[in-house]
Coordinates of C-alpha atoms and ligand atoms in Angstrom, one line a residue:
M29 CA -4.0 11.7 -25.7
L30 CA -4.0 13.9 -22.6
H31 CA -5.4 11.4 -20.2
W32 CA -6.1 7.7 -19.9
S33 CA -9.8 8.3 -19.9
D34 CA -9.5 9.9 -23.4
D35 CA -7.7 6.7 -24.5
V36 CA -10.5 4.6 -23.1
V37 CA -13.1 6.8 -24.8
S38 CA -11.5 6.3 -28.2
L39 CA -11.7 2.5 -27.7
L40 CA -15.4 3.0 -26.8
E41 CA -15.9 5.0 -29.9
E42 CA -14.5 2.2 -32.0
R43 CA -16.8 -0.3 -30.3
G44 CA -19.8 1.9 -31.0
G45 CA -23.3 2.0 -29.5
E46 CA -24.3 3.2 -26.0
H47 CA -22.0 2.7 -23.1
V48 CA -22.4 1.3 -19.6
I49 CA -19.4 1.5 -17.2
A50 CA -19.8 -1.0 -14.4
T51 CA -18.2 -0.8 -10.9
G52 CA -18.8 -2.6 -7.7
T53 CA -17.8 -3.1 -4.1
S54 CA -18.0 -6.1 -1.9
I55 CA -19.6 -5.2 1.3
S56 CA -18.0 -6.9 4.4
G57 CA -18.0 -3.8 6.6
R58 CA -17.5 -0.1 6.2
P59 CA -16.1 0.6 2.7
Q60 CA -12.8 2.5 2.8
I61 CA -11.2 5.0 0.5
G62 CA -9.6 2.3 -1.7
N63 CA -13.0 0.7 -2.3
A64 CA -13.9 3.9 -4.2
S65 CA -11.1 3.5 -6.7
D66 CA -13.1 1.9 -9.5
V67 CA -16.3 3.9 -9.1
I68 CA -14.4 7.3 -9.0
R69 CA -12.3 6.3 -12.0
G70 CA -15.4 4.8 -13.8
D71 CA -17.0 8.2 -13.3
C72 CA -14.1 9.8 -15.0
I73 CA -14.6 7.7 -18.1
R74 CA -18.3 8.5 -18.1
K75 CA -17.5 12.2 -18.0
A76 CA -14.9 12.0 -20.8
A77 CA -17.3 9.9 -22.9
L78 CA -20.2 12.4 -22.5
E79 CA -17.8 15.2 -23.5
S80 CA -17.0 13.3 -26.7
G81 CA -20.7 13.0 -27.5
L82 CA -21.1 9.3 -26.5
K83 CA -24.0 8.0 -24.5
A84 CA -22.7 6.7 -21.2
E85 CA -24.0 5.6 -17.9
L86 CA -22.2 4.5 -14.7
I87 CA -23.6 1.7 -12.6
W88 CA -22.5 0.4 -9.2
I89 CA -23.4 -3.1 -7.8
S90 CA -23.0 -4.0 -4.2
D91 CA -21.5 -7.5 -4.1
D92 CA -23.7 -8.8 -1.3
S93 CA -24.6 -12.3 -2.4
D94 CA -21.4 -14.0 -1.2
P95 CA -21.3 -15.9 2.0
F96 CA -20.4 -14.1 5.2
R97 CA -17.0 -15.7 5.9
K98 CA -15.5 -13.9 8.8
V99 CA -16.9 -11.8 11.7
P100 CA -15.1 -8.4 11.8
A101 CA -13.8 -7.3 15.2
G102 CA -16.5 -5.5 17.1
M103 CA -19.4 -7.2 15.3
E104 CA -19.6 -10.3 17.5
G105 CA -23.4 -10.0 17.3
L106 CA -23.1 -11.6 13.9
D107 CA -21.4 -14.7 15.2
D108 CA -24.4 -16.9 14.3
Y109 CA -24.5 -15.6 10.7
L110 CA -21.3 -17.2 9.3
G111 CA -22.2 -18.9 6.0
F112 CA -25.3 -16.7 5.3
P113 CA -25.4 -14.5 2.2
V114 CA -24.1 -11.1 3.3
K115 CA -27.4 -9.5 2.2
D116 CA -29.3 -11.5 4.8
L117 CA -27.3 -10.2 7.8
P118 CA -29.1 -7.8 10.1
D119 CA -28.0 -4.2 10.9
L120 CA -26.6 -4.5 14.4
D121 CA -27.3 -0.8 14.9
G122 CA -30.9 -1.2 13.8
C123 CA -30.9 2.0 11.7
H124 CA -31.1 0.3 8.3
S125 CA -33.1 -2.7 7.0
N126 CA -29.9 -4.8 6.9
F127 CA -26.1 -5.0 7.3
V128 CA -25.4 -4.2 3.6
D129 CA -27.6 -1.1 3.5
H130 CA -26.0 0.1 6.8
F131 CA -22.6 0.3 5.1
A132 CA -23.5 0.8 1.4
Q133 CA -25.9 3.7 1.8
P134 CA -23.5 6.1 3.6
F135 CA -20.8 5.1 1.0
I136 CA -23.1 6.0 -1.9
Q137 CA -24.1 9.2 0.0
D138 CA -20.4 10.1 0.4
L139 CA -19.7 9.4 -3.3
S140 CA -22.3 12.0 -4.2
E141 CA -20.1 14.6 -2.4
F142 CA -17.4 13.7 -4.9
G143 CA -19.9 14.3 -7.7
V144 CA -20.1 10.5 -8.4
K145 CA -23.7 9.4 -8.7
P146 CA -23.9 5.9 -10.2
K147 CA -27.1 3.9 -10.7
V148 CA -27.1 1.6 -7.7
H149 CA -27.9 -2.1 -7.7
S150 CA -27.7 -4.9 -5.2
G151 CA -26.1 -8.1 -6.5
T152 CA -28.5 -10.2 -4.5
D153 CA -31.6 -8.3 -5.6
L154 CA -30.6 -8.9 -9.2
Y155 CA -31.1 -12.6 -8.5
R156 CA -34.2 -12.3 -6.3
N157 CA -36.0 -9.8 -8.6
G158 CA -35.5 -12.2 -11.6
E159 CA -33.2 -9.7 -13.4
L160 CA -30.6 -12.4 -14.2
V161 CA -33.0 -15.2 -15.0
E162 CA -32.1 -15.3 -18.7
E163 CA -28.4 -15.5 -18.0
I164 CA -29.0 -18.2 -15.3
R165 CA -30.9 -20.2 -17.9
T166 CA -28.1 -19.9 -20.3
A167 CA -25.5 -20.8 -17.7
F168 CA -27.5 -24.0 -16.8
E169 CA -27.9 -24.9 -20.5
K170 CA -24.2 -24.4 -21.2
R171 CA -22.9 -25.8 -18.0
V172 CA -20.5 -28.2 -19.8
E173 CA -18.9 -25.3 -21.8
I174 CA -18.6 -23.3 -18.6
R175 CA -17.0 -26.2 -16.8
D176 CA -14.5 -26.6 -19.6
I177 CA -13.6 -22.9 -19.7
L178 CA -13.1 -22.8 -15.9
N179 CA -11.0 -26.0 -16.0
R180 CA -8.6 -24.4 -18.4
F181 CA -7.5 -22.3 -15.4
R182 CA -7.7 -24.9 -12.7
R183 CA -5.2 -27.5 -11.4
D184 CA -8.0 -29.7 -10.0
P185 CA -10.7 -30.0 -12.6
L186 CA -14.3 -29.5 -11.8
P187 CA -16.5 -32.8 -11.8
E188 CA -18.4 -34.0 -14.8
D189 CA -21.8 -33.1 -13.3
Y190 CA -20.7 -29.5 -12.4
L191 CA -23.5 -27.0 -12.1
P192 CA -22.6 -23.3 -11.9
W193 CA -25.1 -22.6 -9.1
T194 CA -24.9 -22.3 -5.3
P195 CA -28.4 -22.5 -3.7
I196 CA -29.4 -20.9 -0.5
C197 CA -30.7 -23.5 1.9
E198 CA -34.4 -22.9 2.1
K199 CA -34.5 -24.3 5.6
C200 CA -31.6 -22.6 7.4
G201 CA -30.8 -19.7 5.0
K202 CA -27.1 -20.4 4.6
I203 CA -25.4 -20.4 1.3
S204 CA -21.9 -21.8 2.1
T205 CA -23.3 -25.2 3.2
T206 CA -25.2 -26.3 0.1
K207 CA -24.0 -29.1 -2.1
V208 CA -25.7 -29.6 -5.5
F209 CA -26.1 -33.3 -6.6
G210 CA -28.6 -33.2 -9.5
V211 CA -30.3 -30.9 -11.9
D212 CA -33.5 -30.9 -13.9
G213 CA -34.1 -27.9 -16.1
L214 CA -33.6 -24.9 -13.7
K215 CA -34.2 -27.0 -10.6
A216 CA -31.1 -28.1 -8.7
D217 CA -31.1 -30.8 -6.0
Y218 CA -29.0 -29.9 -3.0
E219 CA -28.1 -31.0 0.5
C220 CA -27.1 -28.7 3.4
V221 CA -23.9 -30.0 4.9
S222 CA -21.3 -28.7 7.3
T223 CA -18.4 -26.8 5.8
G224 CA -15.5 -24.5 6.8
V225 CA -15.1 -20.8 5.9
S226 CA -12.1 -18.6 6.8
G227 CA -13.8 -17.5 10.0
G228 CA -14.7 -21.0 11.3
E229 CA -16.9 -24.0 10.9
V230 CA -20.4 -23.6 9.5
E231 CA -22.9 -26.2 10.5
G232 CA -25.2 -27.6 7.8
C233 CA -28.8 -28.3 8.8
G234 CA -29.0 -31.6 6.8
H235 CA -31.9 -30.4 4.7
K236 CA -32.3 -32.0 1.3
G237 CA -34.2 -29.8 -1.1
V238 CA -34.7 -28.4 -4.6
S239 CA -33.5 -24.9 -5.6
D240 CA -35.5 -23.4 -8.4
A241 CA -32.9 -21.1 -9.9
S242 CA -35.6 -19.1 -11.7
K243 CA -36.5 -17.8 -8.2
G244 CA -33.0 -16.5 -7.7
M245 CA -32.4 -17.9 -4.2
G246 CA -28.7 -18.7 -4.8
K247 CA -25.9 -17.4 -6.9
L248 CA -23.7 -18.1 -9.9
P249 CA -20.0 -18.5 -9.1
W250 CA -18.1 -15.2 -9.4
R251 CA -16.5 -15.6 -12.8
V252 CA -19.8 -16.6 -14.3
E253 CA -21.7 -14.0 -12.4
W254 CA -19.4 -11.2 -13.6
A255 CA -19.9 -12.2 -17.2
A256 CA -23.7 -12.6 -16.7
R257 CA -23.8 -9.0 -15.4
W258 CA -21.9 -7.8 -18.4
R259 CA -24.5 -9.4 -20.6
R260 CA -27.5 -8.2 -18.5
F261 CA -26.4 -4.6 -18.3
K262 CA -24.7 -4.5 -21.7
V263 CA -21.5 -3.4 -20.0
T264 CA -18.9 -1.9 -22.3
C265 CA -16.2 -0.8 -19.8
E266 CA -15.2 -1.8 -16.3
P267 CA -12.3 -0.6 -14.1
F268 CA -10.8 -3.0 -11.7
G269 CA -7.7 -3.6 -9.6
K270 CA -4.8 -5.6 -11.0
D271 CA -5.6 -8.6 -8.9
H272 CA -8.5 -9.4 -11.2
A273 CA -6.3 -8.8 -14.3
A274 CA -3.6 -11.4 -13.6
A275 CA -3.0 -14.2 -16.1
G276 CA -5.7 -16.9 -15.4
G277 CA -7.4 -14.3 -13.1
S278 CA -11.1 -13.6 -13.1
Y279 CA -11.1 -11.1 -16.0
E280 CA -9.4 -13.5 -18.3
T281 CA -11.9 -16.3 -17.5
S282 CA -15.0 -14.1 -17.4
K283 CA -14.0 -12.6 -20.8
I284 CA -14.1 -16.0 -22.4
I285 CA -17.3 -16.9 -20.7
S286 CA -18.8 -13.6 -21.9
E287 CA -17.8 -14.3 -25.5
E288 CA -18.5 -18.1 -25.7
V289 CA -21.4 -18.5 -23.3
F290 CA -23.3 -15.2 -23.2
D291 CA -22.3 -14.0 -26.7
W292 CA -21.4 -10.6 -25.4
T293 CA -18.2 -8.7 -26.3
P294 CA -16.5 -8.3 -22.9
P295 CA -16.0 -4.7 -21.6
V296 CA -12.9 -2.6 -22.2
P297 CA -10.9 -3.2 -19.0
L298 CA -9.3 -0.4 -17.1
V299 CA -6.7 -1.9 -14.8
Y300 CA -5.2 0.0 -11.9
E301 CA -2.6 -0.5 -9.3
F302 CA -3.7 -0.3 -5.6
F303 CA -2.5 2.6 -3.5
T304 CA -1.2 2.5 0.0
L305 CA -2.1 4.7 3.0
N306 CA 0.7 6.2 5.1
G307 CA 3.2 3.8 3.4
E308 CA 1.3 0.7 4.4
K309 CA -1.4 -1.6 2.9
I310 CA -4.9 -0.2 3.7
S311 CA -6.2 -2.6 6.3
S312 CA -9.3 -2.3 8.5
S313 CA -8.1 -4.9 10.9
K314 CA -4.8 -3.0 11.5
G315 CA -6.6 0.3 11.7
N316 CA -4.7 1.8 8.7
V317 CA -7.8 3.0 7.0
I318 CA -9.9 6.1 6.2
T319 CA -13.3 6.4 4.6
L320 CA -14.5 8.9 2.0
A321 CA -16.4 10.6 4.9
D322 CA -13.1 10.9 6.8
W323 CA -11.4 12.4 3.7
L324 CA -14.2 15.0 3.3
V325 CA -13.4 16.4 6.8
I326 CA -9.7 17.1 6.0
A327 CA -9.5 17.8 2.2
E328 CA -11.5 18.8 -0.9
P329 CA -13.1 15.9 -2.8
E330 CA -11.4 17.1 -6.0
V331 CA -7.9 16.5 -4.5
L332 CA -8.6 12.8 -4.0
K333 CA -10.1 12.5 -7.5
Y334 CA -7.0 14.2 -8.9
F335 CA -4.9 11.6 -7.1
M336 CA -6.9 8.7 -8.5
Y337 CA -6.8 10.2 -12.0
K338 CA -3.0 10.0 -12.2
R339 CA -1.3 7.3 -14.3
L340 CA -2.9 4.0 -13.3
M341 CA -0.2 1.4 -13.2
K342 CA 2.0 3.0 -10.6
Q343 CA 2.1 2.1 -6.9
R344 CA 1.3 5.3 -5.1
D345 CA 0.8 6.3 -1.5
I346 CA -1.4 8.8 0.3
N347 CA 0.5 10.0 3.3
L348 CA -1.9 11.9 5.5
S349 CA 0.8 13.9 7.3
L350 CA 2.1 15.0 3.9
L351 CA -1.3 15.8 2.5
S352 CA -0.2 19.3 1.7
N353 CA 2.2 17.9 -1.0
L354 CA -0.7 16.5 -2.8
T355 CA -2.8 19.7 -2.5
D356 CA 0.3 21.6 -3.8
E357 CA 0.3 19.4 -6.9
Y358 CA -3.4 19.9 -7.4
D359 CA -2.8 23.7 -7.1
E360 CA -0.1 23.6 -9.8
A361 CA -2.6 21.9 -12.1
E362 CA -5.1 24.6 -11.1
R363 CA -2.7 27.3 -12.1
I364 CA -2.1 25.7 -15.5
Y365 CA -5.8 25.1 -16.1
H366 CA -6.7 28.7 -15.3
K367 CA -3.7 29.9 -17.4
R368 CA -1.8 31.5 -14.6
Q369 CA 1.2 29.3 -15.3
E370 CA 2.6 27.5 -18.3
G371 CA 2.9 23.7 -17.9
D372 CA 1.8 20.2 -18.8
M373 CA -1.7 20.3 -20.2
G374 CA -2.2 16.7 -19.1
L375 CA -2.2 18.1 -15.5
A376 CA -4.8 20.7 -16.5
R377 CA -6.9 17.9 -18.1
M378 CA -6.8 15.9 -14.8
Y379 CA -7.8 19.0 -12.8
D380 CA -10.7 19.5 -15.2
L381 CA -11.9 15.9 -14.9
A382 CA -11.6 16.0 -11.1
Q383 CA -14.0 19.0 -10.7
V384 CA -17.3 18.4 -8.8
G385 CA -18.8 21.7 -9.8
E386 CA -17.6 24.6 -11.9
P387 CA -13.8 25.0 -11.5
K388 CA -13.1 28.0 -9.3
Y389 CA -9.6 29.4 -8.8
L390 CA -8.1 29.4 -5.2
N391 CA -4.4 28.7 -5.1
V392 CA -3.9 29.7 -1.5
P393 CA -1.6 26.9 -0.2
F394 CA -3.0 24.3 2.1
T395 CA -0.3 24.8 4.8
L396 CA -1.1 28.5 4.8
C397 CA -4.7 27.7 5.2
A398 CA -3.8 25.5 8.2
V399 CA -2.1 28.5 9.7
L400 CA -5.0 30.8 9.0
A401 CA -7.3 28.3 10.7
Q402 CA -5.3 28.8 13.9
V403 CA -4.8 32.6 13.9
A404 CA -7.9 34.1 12.3
F405 CA -11.7 34.1 12.2
E406 CA -13.6 33.1 9.1
G407 CA -14.4 36.7 8.1
E408 CA -10.7 37.6 8.1
Y409 CA -9.4 34.8 5.9
S410 CA -9.7 36.5 2.5
S411 CA -8.3 39.9 3.7
K412 CA -5.3 38.1 5.3
A413 CA -4.7 36.1 2.1
E414 CA -4.9 39.2 0.0
S415 CA -2.4 41.0 2.3
M416 CA 0.0 38.2 1.5
G417 CA -0.3 38.7 -2.2
Y418 CA -2.9 36.1 -3.2
A419 CA -5.5 37.5 -5.6
G420 CA -8.4 36.5 -7.8
F421 CA -9.5 33.6 -5.6
D422 CA -12.9 32.3 -4.8
V423 CA -13.8 33.3 -1.2
E424 CA -16.1 30.4 -0.5
R425 CA -13.4 27.9 -1.6
L426 CA -10.9 29.7 0.7
N427 CA -13.2 29.5 3.7
R428 CA -13.8 25.8 3.0
R429 CA -10.1 25.0 2.6
V430 CA -9.2 26.8 5.8
R431 CA -11.8 24.8 7.6
L432 CA -10.5 21.5 6.1
A433 CA -6.8 22.4 6.6
G434 CA -7.6 23.3 10.2
N435 CA -9.1 19.9 10.8
W436 CA -6.2 18.2 9.0
V437 CA -3.5 20.0 11.0
Q438 CA -5.0 19.0 14.3
K439 CA -5.5 15.4 13.3
Y440 CA -2.6 14.5 11.0
G441 CA -0.5 17.7 10.4
P442 CA 3.2 17.8 11.3
D443 CA 4.0 19.2 14.8
H444 CA 5.6 22.4 13.5
L445 CA 2.3 23.4 11.8
R446 CA 0.4 23.1 15.1
F447 CA 0.9 25.8 17.6
T448 CA -0.4 28.0 20.4
L449 CA 0.3 31.7 20.2
N450 CA 2.3 33.3 23.0
S451 CA 0.7 36.0 25.2
E452 CA 2.5 39.3 25.4
G453 CA 4.0 38.2 28.8
E454 CA 5.2 34.9 27.4
A455 CA 6.7 36.7 24.4
G456 CA 8.5 39.1 26.8
R457 CA 10.2 36.3 28.7
E458 CA 11.3 34.7 25.4
R459 CA 12.7 38.0 24.2
D460 CA 14.7 38.4 27.4
S461 CA 16.6 35.2 26.6
L462 CA 17.7 36.3 23.1
S463 CA 21.0 37.9 22.2
D464 CA 21.2 41.6 21.6
S465 CA 21.7 41.2 17.9
E466 CA 18.7 38.8 17.7
R467 CA 16.6 41.4 19.5
K468 CA 17.9 44.1 17.1
C469 CA 16.7 41.9 14.2
L470 CA 13.2 41.6 15.6
E471 CA 13.2 45.4 16.0
E472 CA 14.1 45.8 12.3
I473 CA 11.5 43.4 11.3
V474 CA 8.9 45.5 13.1
G475 CA 10.1 48.4 11.0
L476 CA 9.4 46.4 7.8
L477 CA 5.9 45.6 8.7
D478 CA 4.5 48.8 7.2
G479 CA 5.6 47.6 3.7
D480 CA 3.3 46.0 1.3
W481 CA 5.1 42.7 0.9
S482 CA 4.1 39.4 -0.6
S483 CA 5.2 36.4 1.5
E484 CA 8.1 35.7 -0.8
E485 CA 9.4 39.3 -0.7
F486 CA 9.1 39.4 3.0
H487 CA 10.9 36.1 3.4
K488 CA 13.9 37.6 1.5
K489 CA 13.8 40.6 3.7
I490 CA 14.1 38.5 6.8
Y491 CA 17.3 37.0 5.4
E492 CA 18.7 40.4 4.7
V493 CA 18.0 41.5 8.2
A494 CA 19.7 38.5 9.6
R495 CA 22.8 38.9 7.5
S496 CA 23.2 42.7 8.1
N497 CA 23.2 42.0 11.8
G498 CA 25.6 39.1 11.7
V499 CA 23.0 36.6 12.8
K500 CA 22.7 33.2 11.1
P501 CA 19.2 33.0 9.4
P502 CA 18.3 29.7 11.2
K503 CA 19.0 31.4 14.5
L504 CA 16.8 34.4 13.6
F505 CA 14.0 32.1 12.5
K506 CA 14.3 30.2 15.8
A507 CA 14.1 33.5 17.7
I508 CA 11.0 34.5 15.8
Y509 CA 9.3 31.2 16.7
R510 CA 10.4 31.3 20.3
V511 CA 8.8 34.8 20.7
L512 CA 5.6 34.1 18.8
I513 CA 4.8 30.5 19.8
G514 CA 7.4 29.4 22.4
N515 CA 8.8 26.7 20.0
D516 CA 12.0 26.2 18.0
R517 CA 10.1 25.5 14.8
G518 CA 6.9 26.7 13.2
P519 CA 5.1 27.5 10.0
K520 CA 6.9 29.4 7.2
A521 CA 7.9 32.5 9.1
A522 CA 7.2 35.2 6.5
A523 CA 3.6 34.1 5.7
F524 CA 3.0 33.3 9.3
M525 CA 3.9 36.8 10.5
L526 CA 1.9 38.4 7.7
S527 CA -1.1 36.3 8.7
L528 CA -0.8 37.4 12.3
G529 CA -0.8 41.1 11.3
R530 CA 1.3 44.1 12.3
E531 CA -0.3 44.8 15.7
H532 CA 0.2 41.3 17.0
I533 CA 3.8 41.2 15.9
V534 CA 4.6 44.6 17.3
A535 CA 3.2 43.7 20.7
R536 CA 5.4 40.5 20.8
F537 CA 8.6 41.7 19.2
R538 CA 8.8 45.1 20.9
G539 CA 6.7 44.7 24.1
G540 CA 4.4 47.2 25.8
Ligands
ZN622 ZN1 -27.8 1.1 10.1
ZN623 ZN1 -29.6 -25.6 5.8

């Protein structure tokens, strides 16, 4: 098989029927790029399944029924909400109806820019709208079986009277403080008592009440909830990070609950390794984080999808200062897909799956686009790229990539790709400090500018000029950068000079 999604699809074919691929994100603040891992990969399976003639749908559930355990930095206005279901937190900025929508809605909006448009659900609303009532009833009826299954994976066994239900206190609204002590049908007796969460102590209000689970004001514990959702939505496939997949982890437990309690064949799992950002763990508290929206300012959505569609069980890193390496890989796959180059058809398959719209050929390197952004106006990009030997590209894609690469180079790009062009006066002063033979080289390069060179051919010519004048090529390159940008290093010289154009070079290399 060319790609892992094709392997998953053949498992789904064996399983038969219609397919639902489930994904989800727990909302404790602004979702970051890693939180999109399962939904972007789930969409890949949906796409591959549809291509194979299967019926398939992608769903996304915001995990918003858990208690709010820790106040993120900068959100001190939520101090009083520790222990509440996340869904019941207010939007501090006041622009959405609650905390979850404030973060989930932009995330879903950004995903659509990646061509990923799942059917969206709120985990809390599933309870409150009665959509899980059948599964809750089953969980209450089979609470002994559930306890025994959970106990297989626990060191401290759950008590005899265990009930898989955490009520929300009807008096104070908290969920982390309720203790169940009796049950009658779907009605659970509880008391609201003080407890600790990772972010501090949560005071119980002392209320004693009855939680009618059919009303959905509470939640099932995660491993039961996960299996209940599979049953409710008839989920046949779910991607998740390897933390859930560990022996005795939540997938292993939920799988048994799904089979033995809910009588549903558990979904085909798609387990992936987490990726790092700039060589470190992604962490909002340490500031090592970007969002999908941040990505869309510096690179094409297809490039991130391509990255996520690589082999799953390998630890990978996105280094933003080296983003051009990833776009170069993507461009190679593009050449193979568009039959401009022989190569691994698996790469072409990943390229195809990563497309948001119709695949359009570009193949103008990202670093060159970063240069163009600094030396030309939008109307000039395509003629400049053509003058360097690039052909058959989509102009809209080029304009977009130049815009993105221009943003990237200012924010994350390496120093040598960021520059300010010398005025003619500045160039003259730099020229004066060169050796005679270096100046002669520049003069000869001016003579070459009338030729119709590709960047590669021009690059070779510069070497020839250096050697024939007894100048070491690195010295000549340095001279070129000094005169053009007043620096010792710069973008690849041949392409750089071609992008600046003859007139600009003549005025700097020769003077008035
Ligand atoms: Zn808002
Ligand atoms: Zn209470």
